[in-house]
Protein backbone atom coordinates (compact mmCIF):
# COMPACT_ATOMS: atom_id res chain seq x y z
CA UNK A 1 0.00 0.00 0.00
CA UNK A 2 1.38 3.40 -0.97
CA UNK A 3 0.83 6.62 0.98
CA UNK A 4 1.58 9.93 -0.69
CA UNK A 5 1.82 12.63 1.95
CA UNK A 6 1.65 16.27 0.90
CA UNK A 7 3.13 18.51 3.58
CA UNK A 8 5.22 21.61 4.17
CA UNK A 9 7.17 19.61 6.81
CA UNK A 10 8.36 16.39 5.12
CA UNK A 11 11.15 16.03 7.71
CA UNK A 12 8.57 15.90 10.46
CA UNK A 13 7.92 12.26 9.54
CA UNK A 14 11.48 10.94 9.63
CA UNK A 15 11.45 9.81 13.28
CA UNK A 16 8.05 8.07 13.23
CA UNK A 17 9.06 6.07 10.17
CA UNK A 18 12.21 4.78 11.88
CA UNK A 19 10.55 2.76 14.63
CA UNK A 20 8.45 -0.31 15.25
CA UNK A 21 5.70 -1.40 12.95
CA UNK A 22 6.16 1.43 10.45
CA UNK A 23 9.87 0.77 10.06
CA UNK A 24 9.24 -2.96 9.61
CA UNK A 25 6.42 -2.50 7.09
CA UNK A 26 8.51 -0.09 5.03
CA UNK A 27 11.53 -2.41 5.12
CA UNK A 28 9.34 -5.43 4.32
CA UNK A 29 7.69 -3.70 1.39
CA UNK A 30 4.11 -4.03 2.70
CA UNK A 31 3.90 -0.25 2.82
CA UNK A 32 5.51 2.59 0.97
CA UNK A 33 5.41 6.18 2.22
CA UNK A 34 6.32 9.00 -0.12
CA UNK A 35 6.73 12.49 1.29
CA UNK A 36 6.04 15.44 -1.01
CA UNK A 37 7.08 18.95 -0.09
CA UNK A 38 4.19 21.25 -0.96
CA UNK A 39 6.67 24.03 -1.69
CA UNK A 40 8.00 22.03 -4.64
CA UNK A 41 4.68 22.76 -6.33
CA UNK A 42 4.89 26.54 -6.12
CA UNK A 43 5.99 28.86 -8.94
CA UNK A 44 7.24 31.94 -7.13
CA UNK A 45 10.68 32.75 -5.84
CA UNK A 46 9.51 32.57 -2.21
CA UNK A 47 7.78 29.22 -2.68
CA UNK A 48 4.60 30.66 -1.17
CA UNK A 49 1.99 28.15 -0.01
CA UNK A 50 -0.32 30.41 2.01
CA UNK A 51 -2.09 33.74 1.82
CA UNK A 52 -4.35 36.02 3.87
CA UNK A 53 -8.02 35.06 4.19
CA UNK A 54 -10.54 36.92 2.05
CA UNK A 55 -12.93 38.83 4.29
CA UNK A 56 -10.21 39.44 6.84
CA UNK A 57 -9.38 37.73 10.08
CA UNK A 58 -6.30 36.33 11.73
CA UNK A 59 -3.86 33.84 10.31
CA UNK A 60 -3.12 32.46 6.90
CA UNK A 61 -4.80 29.95 4.61
CA UNK A 62 -3.24 27.39 2.25
CA UNK A 63 -3.56 28.57 -1.36
CA UNK A 64 -5.31 26.16 -3.70
CA UNK A 65 -2.80 26.15 -6.62
CA UNK A 66 0.14 24.28 -5.06
CA UNK A 67 -2.13 21.63 -3.50
CA UNK A 68 -4.03 21.02 -6.77
CA UNK A 69 -0.72 20.88 -8.61
CA UNK A 70 0.77 18.37 -6.19
CA UNK A 71 -2.23 16.04 -6.45
CA UNK A 72 -2.28 16.38 -10.24
CA UNK A 73 1.37 15.31 -10.35
CA UNK A 74 0.51 12.17 -8.37
CA UNK A 75 -2.50 11.37 -10.52
CA UNK A 76 -0.36 11.75 -13.64
CA UNK A 77 1.87 8.92 -12.33
CA UNK A 78 -0.96 6.40 -12.53
CA UNK A 79 -3.23 7.38 -15.43
CA UNK A 80 -6.66 5.85 -15.10
CA UNK A 81 -5.90 4.93 -11.50
CA UNK A 82 -8.30 6.51 -9.04
CA UNK A 83 -7.42 6.72 -5.39
CA UNK A 84 -8.78 8.57 -2.38
CA UNK A 85 -7.42 12.05 -1.77
CA UNK A 86 -7.80 12.65 1.93
CA UNK A 87 -7.69 16.09 3.48
CA UNK A 88 -6.78 16.02 7.17
CA UNK A 89 -8.92 18.66 8.80
CA UNK A 90 -10.77 19.32 12.05
CA UNK A 91 -14.00 19.39 10.00
CA UNK A 92 -13.54 15.84 8.74
CA UNK A 93 -15.22 12.55 9.46
CA UNK A 94 -13.99 11.10 12.74
CA UNK A 95 -11.18 8.57 12.34
CA UNK A 96 -12.00 5.22 13.99
CA UNK A 97 -10.76 1.64 13.84
CA UNK A 98 -13.61 0.90 11.42
CA UNK A 99 -12.33 3.62 9.08
CA UNK A 100 -8.75 2.34 9.41
CA UNK A 101 -9.97 -1.08 8.26
CA UNK A 102 -11.90 0.48 5.42
CA UNK A 103 -8.75 2.22 4.21
CA UNK A 104 -6.72 -1.02 4.10
CA UNK A 105 -8.65 -1.96 0.94
CA UNK A 106 -6.94 0.87 -0.97
CA UNK A 107 -3.78 0.36 -2.95
CA UNK A 108 -2.87 4.01 -2.70
CA UNK A 109 -3.87 7.00 -0.56
CA UNK A 110 -3.02 10.67 -0.80
CA UNK A 111 -2.92 12.52 2.51
CA UNK A 112 -2.98 16.32 2.44
CA UNK A 113 -1.71 17.96 5.63
CA UNK A 114 -3.08 21.43 6.26
CA UNK A 115 -1.42 24.05 8.46
CA UNK A 116 -2.11 27.60 9.61
CA UNK A 117 -5.77 28.46 10.10
CA UNK A 118 -6.90 26.06 7.44
CA UNK A 119 -6.94 25.46 3.71
CA UNK A 120 -8.86 27.17 0.92
CA UNK A 121 -12.30 25.56 0.91
CA UNK A 122 -12.01 24.70 -2.79
CA UNK A 123 -9.46 22.05 -1.83
CA UNK A 124 -12.04 20.37 0.41
CA UNK A 125 -14.84 20.81 -2.13
CA UNK A 126 -13.21 20.04 -5.45
CA UNK A 127 -10.01 18.10 -4.81
CA UNK A 128 -10.35 15.95 -1.70
CA UNK A 129 -12.55 12.86 -1.93
CA UNK A 130 -12.61 12.51 1.87
CA UNK A 131 -11.98 14.73 4.86
CA UNK A 132 -10.79 13.11 8.09
CA UNK A 133 -10.35 14.42 11.64
CA UNK A 134 -8.66 12.37 14.36
CA UNK A 135 -10.73 13.84 17.19
CA UNK A 136 -12.24 16.88 18.82
CA UNK A 137 -9.14 18.74 19.90
CA UNK A 138 -7.17 21.49 18.20
CA UNK A 139 -3.82 20.68 16.61
CA UNK A 140 -1.71 23.01 14.53
CA UNK A 141 -1.64 20.89 11.41
CA UNK A 142 -2.36 17.60 9.69
CA UNK A 143 1.09 16.03 10.08
CA UNK A 144 0.48 14.24 13.40
CA UNK A 145 -2.93 13.05 12.18
CA UNK A 146 -1.35 11.73 8.94
CA UNK A 147 1.30 9.82 10.90
CA UNK A 148 -1.35 8.42 13.21
CA UNK A 149 -3.54 7.27 10.32
CA UNK A 150 -0.61 5.60 8.55
CA UNK A 151 0.38 3.82 11.76
CA UNK A 152 -3.11 2.45 12.38
CA UNK A 153 -3.73 1.40 8.76
CA UNK A 154 -0.31 -0.10 8.11
CA UNK A 155 -0.36 -2.36 11.16
CA UNK A 156 -3.51 -3.95 9.72
CA UNK A 157 -1.88 -4.85 6.39
CA UNK A 158 -1.27 -8.57 5.85
CA UNK A 159 2.17 -9.68 7.00
CA UNK A 160 2.95 -6.57 9.02
CA UNK A 161 2.27 -7.82 12.54
CA UNK A 162 4.08 -11.00 13.50
CA UNK A 163 2.04 -14.19 13.09
CA UNK A 164 2.15 -14.73 16.82
CA UNK A 165 0.54 -11.41 17.57
CA UNK A 166 -2.20 -11.65 14.97
CA UNK A 167 -3.02 -15.28 15.76
CA UNK A 168 -3.34 -14.34 19.41
CA UNK A 169 -5.70 -11.51 18.56
CA UNK A 170 -7.79 -13.81 16.42
CA UNK A 171 -8.33 -16.19 19.30
CA UNK A 172 -9.68 -13.38 21.43
CA UNK A 173 -11.79 -11.83 18.76
CA UNK A 174 -15.48 -12.52 18.70
CA UNK A 175 -16.66 -11.69 15.21
CA UNK A 176 -17.95 -8.18 14.88
CA UNK A 177 -17.57 -6.41 11.59
CA UNK A 178 -15.49 -3.29 11.33
CA UNK A 179 -13.94 -3.12 14.76
CA UNK A 180 -10.67 -4.87 14.07
CA UNK A 181 -8.40 -4.61 17.08
CA UNK A 182 -11.37 -3.69 19.18
CA UNK A 183 -13.15 -6.41 17.27
CA UNK A 184 -14.18 -7.99 20.47
CA UNK A 185 -15.54 -4.45 20.96
CA UNK A 186 -14.44 -4.09 24.58
CA UNK A 187 -11.65 -2.36 26.40
CA UNK A 188 -8.84 -4.71 27.27
CA UNK A 189 -8.62 -6.60 30.56
CA UNK A 190 -5.73 -5.72 32.93
CA UNK A 191 -2.37 -7.39 32.34
CA UNK A 192 0.33 -8.31 34.85
CA UNK A 193 3.83 -9.70 34.73
CA UNK A 194 6.45 -10.67 37.30
CA UNK A 195 6.94 -10.16 40.17
CA UNK A 196 3.73 -11.65 41.62
CA UNK A 197 3.99 -9.13 44.45
CA UNK A 198 5.31 -5.60 44.00
CA UNK A 199 5.32 -3.13 46.92
CA UNK A 200 2.67 -5.21 48.56
CA UNK A 201 0.34 -5.22 45.53
CA UNK A 202 -0.40 -8.78 44.51
CA UNK A 203 -1.29 -10.02 41.06
CA UNK A 204 -4.85 -11.46 41.06
CA UNK A 205 -4.52 -15.08 42.24
CA UNK A 206 -6.60 -16.49 39.39
CA UNK A 207 -3.87 -15.48 36.90
CA UNK A 208 -1.33 -17.60 38.80
CA UNK A 209 -3.71 -20.57 39.08
CA UNK A 210 -3.04 -22.18 35.71
CA UNK A 211 -6.79 -22.73 35.33
CA UNK A 212 -7.32 -21.42 31.83
CA UNK A 213 -11.08 -21.59 31.91
CA UNK A 214 -11.14 -19.50 35.09
CA UNK A 215 -8.55 -17.11 33.63
CA UNK A 216 -10.64 -16.71 30.49
CA UNK A 217 -13.75 -15.92 32.50
CA UNK A 218 -11.87 -13.47 34.75
CA UNK A 219 -10.47 -11.62 31.74
CA UNK A 220 -13.85 -11.40 30.08
CA UNK A 221 -15.42 -10.08 33.27
CA UNK A 222 -12.71 -7.46 33.83
CA UNK A 223 -12.97 -6.33 30.20
CA UNK A 224 -16.75 -6.02 30.51
CA UNK A 225 -16.44 -4.18 33.80
CA UNK A 226 -13.85 -1.69 32.55
CA UNK A 227 -15.88 -1.04 29.41
CA UNK A 228 -19.11 -0.61 31.37
CA UNK A 229 -17.50 1.88 33.76
CA UNK A 230 -15.37 3.87 31.34
CA UNK A 231 -16.88 3.48 27.88
CA UNK A 232 -20.49 2.40 28.18
CA UNK A 233 -20.97 3.74 24.65
CA UNK A 234 -18.97 0.74 23.37
CA UNK A 235 -21.46 -1.69 24.90
CA UNK A 236 -24.32 -0.33 22.80
CA UNK A 237 -24.61 -2.63 19.81
CA UNK A 238 -22.07 -5.08 21.23
CA UNK A 239 -23.22 -8.71 21.08
CA UNK A 240 -23.41 -9.77 24.74
CA UNK A 241 -23.69 -13.43 25.67
CA UNK A 242 -26.11 -14.56 28.38
CA UNK A 243 -23.16 -14.92 30.73
CA UNK A 244 -21.99 -11.38 29.89
CA UNK A 245 -25.44 -10.05 30.69
CA UNK A 246 -25.56 -11.84 34.02
CA UNK A 247 -22.17 -10.35 34.94
CA UNK A 248 -23.27 -6.82 34.04
CA UNK A 249 -26.45 -7.27 36.07
CA UNK A 250 -24.27 -8.40 38.99
CA UNK A 251 -22.10 -5.29 38.65
CA UNK A 252 -25.11 -3.07 38.47
CA UNK A 253 -26.51 -4.71 41.58
CA UNK A 254 -23.28 -4.06 43.49
CA UNK A 255 -23.37 -0.46 42.33
CA UNK A 256 -26.87 0.06 43.71
CA UNK A 257 -26.18 -1.71 46.99
CA UNK A 258 -26.65 0.98 49.63
CA UNK A 259 -23.43 1.70 51.46
CA UNK A 260 -23.33 -0.04 54.80
CA UNK A 261 -23.37 2.77 57.31
CA UNK A 262 -22.56 1.77 60.86
CA UNK A 263 -25.38 2.69 63.19
CA UNK A 264 -24.67 5.50 65.61
CA UNK A 265 -25.31 3.08 68.47
CA UNK A 266 -28.02 5.13 70.15
C1 LIG B 1 -7.57 28.39 14.90
C2 LIG B 1 -8.33 27.84 13.76
N1 LIG B 1 -9.34 26.87 14.20
C3 LIG B 1 -10.59 27.49 14.57
C4 LIG B 1 -11.15 26.83 15.78
C5 LIG B 1 -9.60 25.98 13.07
C6 LIG B 1 -8.46 25.08 12.83
C7 LIG B 1 -7.85 25.03 11.59
C8 LIG B 1 -6.77 24.18 11.38
C9 LIG B 1 -8.01 24.30 13.85
C10 LIG B 1 -6.91 23.43 13.64
C11 LIG B 1 -6.30 23.40 12.41
C12 LIG B 1 -5.17 22.50 12.17
N2 LIG B 1 -5.59 21.10 12.43
C13 LIG B 1 -5.55 20.19 11.49
O1 LIG B 1 -5.10 20.45 10.41
C14 LIG B 1 -6.10 18.87 11.76
C15 LIG B 1 -6.74 18.33 12.92
C16 LIG B 1 -7.03 18.88 14.22
O2 LIG B 1 -6.71 20.03 14.56
N3 LIG B 1 -7.70 18.08 15.12
C17 LIG B 1 -8.07 16.82 14.84
N4 LIG B 1 -7.82 16.27 13.66
C18 LIG B 1 -7.17 17.02 12.72
S1 LIG B 1 -6.79 16.50 11.19
C19 LIG B 1 -6.08 17.93 10.76
PDB file of N, CA and C in Angstrom, residues 1 99-108 153 157:
ATOM      1  N   UNK A   1       0.844  -1.185   0.000  1.00  0.00           N
ATOM      2  CA  UNK A   1       0.000   0.000   0.000  1.00  0.00           C
ATOM      3  C   UNK A   1       0.886   1.243   0.000  1.00  0.00           C
ATOM      4  N   UNK A  99     -12.813   2.875  10.246  1.00  0.00           N
ATOM      5  CA  UNK A  99     -12.331   3.618   9.080  1.00  0.00           C
ATOM      6  C   UNK A  99     -10.925   3.153   8.702  1.00  0.00           C
ATOM      7  N   UNK A 100     -10.093   2.868   9.698  1.00  0.00           N
ATOM      8  CA  UNK A 100      -8.746   2.335   9.415  1.00  0.00           C
ATOM      9  C   UNK A 100      -8.872   1.054   8.592  1.00  0.00           C
ATOM     10  N   UNK A 101      -9.781   0.181   8.990  1.00  0.00           N
ATOM     11  CA  UNK A 101      -9.974  -1.079   8.264  1.00  0.00           C
ATOM     12  C   UNK A 101     -10.483  -0.840   6.859  1.00  0.00           C
ATOM     13  N   UNK A 102     -11.385   0.131   6.734  1.00  0.00           N
ATOM     14  CA  UNK A 102     -11.903   0.481   5.418  1.00  0.00           C
ATOM     15  C   UNK A 102     -10.751   0.904   4.496  1.00  0.00           C
ATOM     16  N   UNK A 103      -9.828   1.687   5.034  1.00  0.00           N
ATOM     17  CA  UNK A 103      -8.747   2.224   4.210  1.00  0.00           C
ATOM     18  C   UNK A 103      -7.755   1.154   3.764  1.00  0.00           C
ATOM     19  N   UNK A 104      -7.673   0.032   4.489  1.00  0.00           N
ATOM     20  CA  UNK A 104      -6.722  -1.020   4.099  1.00  0.00           C
ATOM     21  C   UNK A 104      -7.053  -1.604   2.732  1.00  0.00           C
ATOM     22  N   UNK A 105      -8.269  -1.389   2.248  1.00  0.00           N
ATOM     23  CA  UNK A 105      -8.645  -1.958   0.943  1.00  0.00           C
ATOM     24  C   UNK A 105      -8.062  -1.143  -0.212  1.00  0.00           C
ATOM     25  N   UNK A 106      -7.488   0.012   0.085  1.00  0.00           N
ATOM     26  CA  UNK A 106      -6.937   0.872  -0.970  1.00  0.00           C
ATOM     27  C   UNK A 106      -5.494   0.494  -1.291  1.00  0.00           C
ATOM     28  N   UNK A 107      -5.152   0.621  -2.535  1.00  0.00           N
ATOM     29  CA  UNK A 107      -3.778   0.363  -2.946  1.00  0.00           C
ATOM     30  C   UNK A 107      -2.917   1.601  -2.712  1.00  0.00           C
ATOM     31  N   UNK A 108      -3.581   2.747  -2.779  1.00  0.00           N
ATOM     32  CA  UNK A 108      -2.870   4.008  -2.703  1.00  0.00           C
ATOM     33  C   UNK A 108      -3.757   5.067  -2.062  1.00  0.00           C
ATOM     34  N   UNK A 153      -3.358   2.164   9.970  1.00  0.00           N
ATOM     35  CA  UNK A 153      -3.730   1.403   8.763  1.00  0.00           C
ATOM     36  C   UNK A 153      -2.655   0.364   8.442  1.00  0.00           C
ATOM     37  N   UNK A 157      -2.179  -4.230   7.689  1.00  0.00           N
ATOM     38  CA  UNK A 157      -1.882  -4.851   6.394  1.00  0.00           C
ATOM     39  C   UNK A 157      -1.351  -6.270   6.602  1.00  0.00           C
TER      40      UNK A 157
END
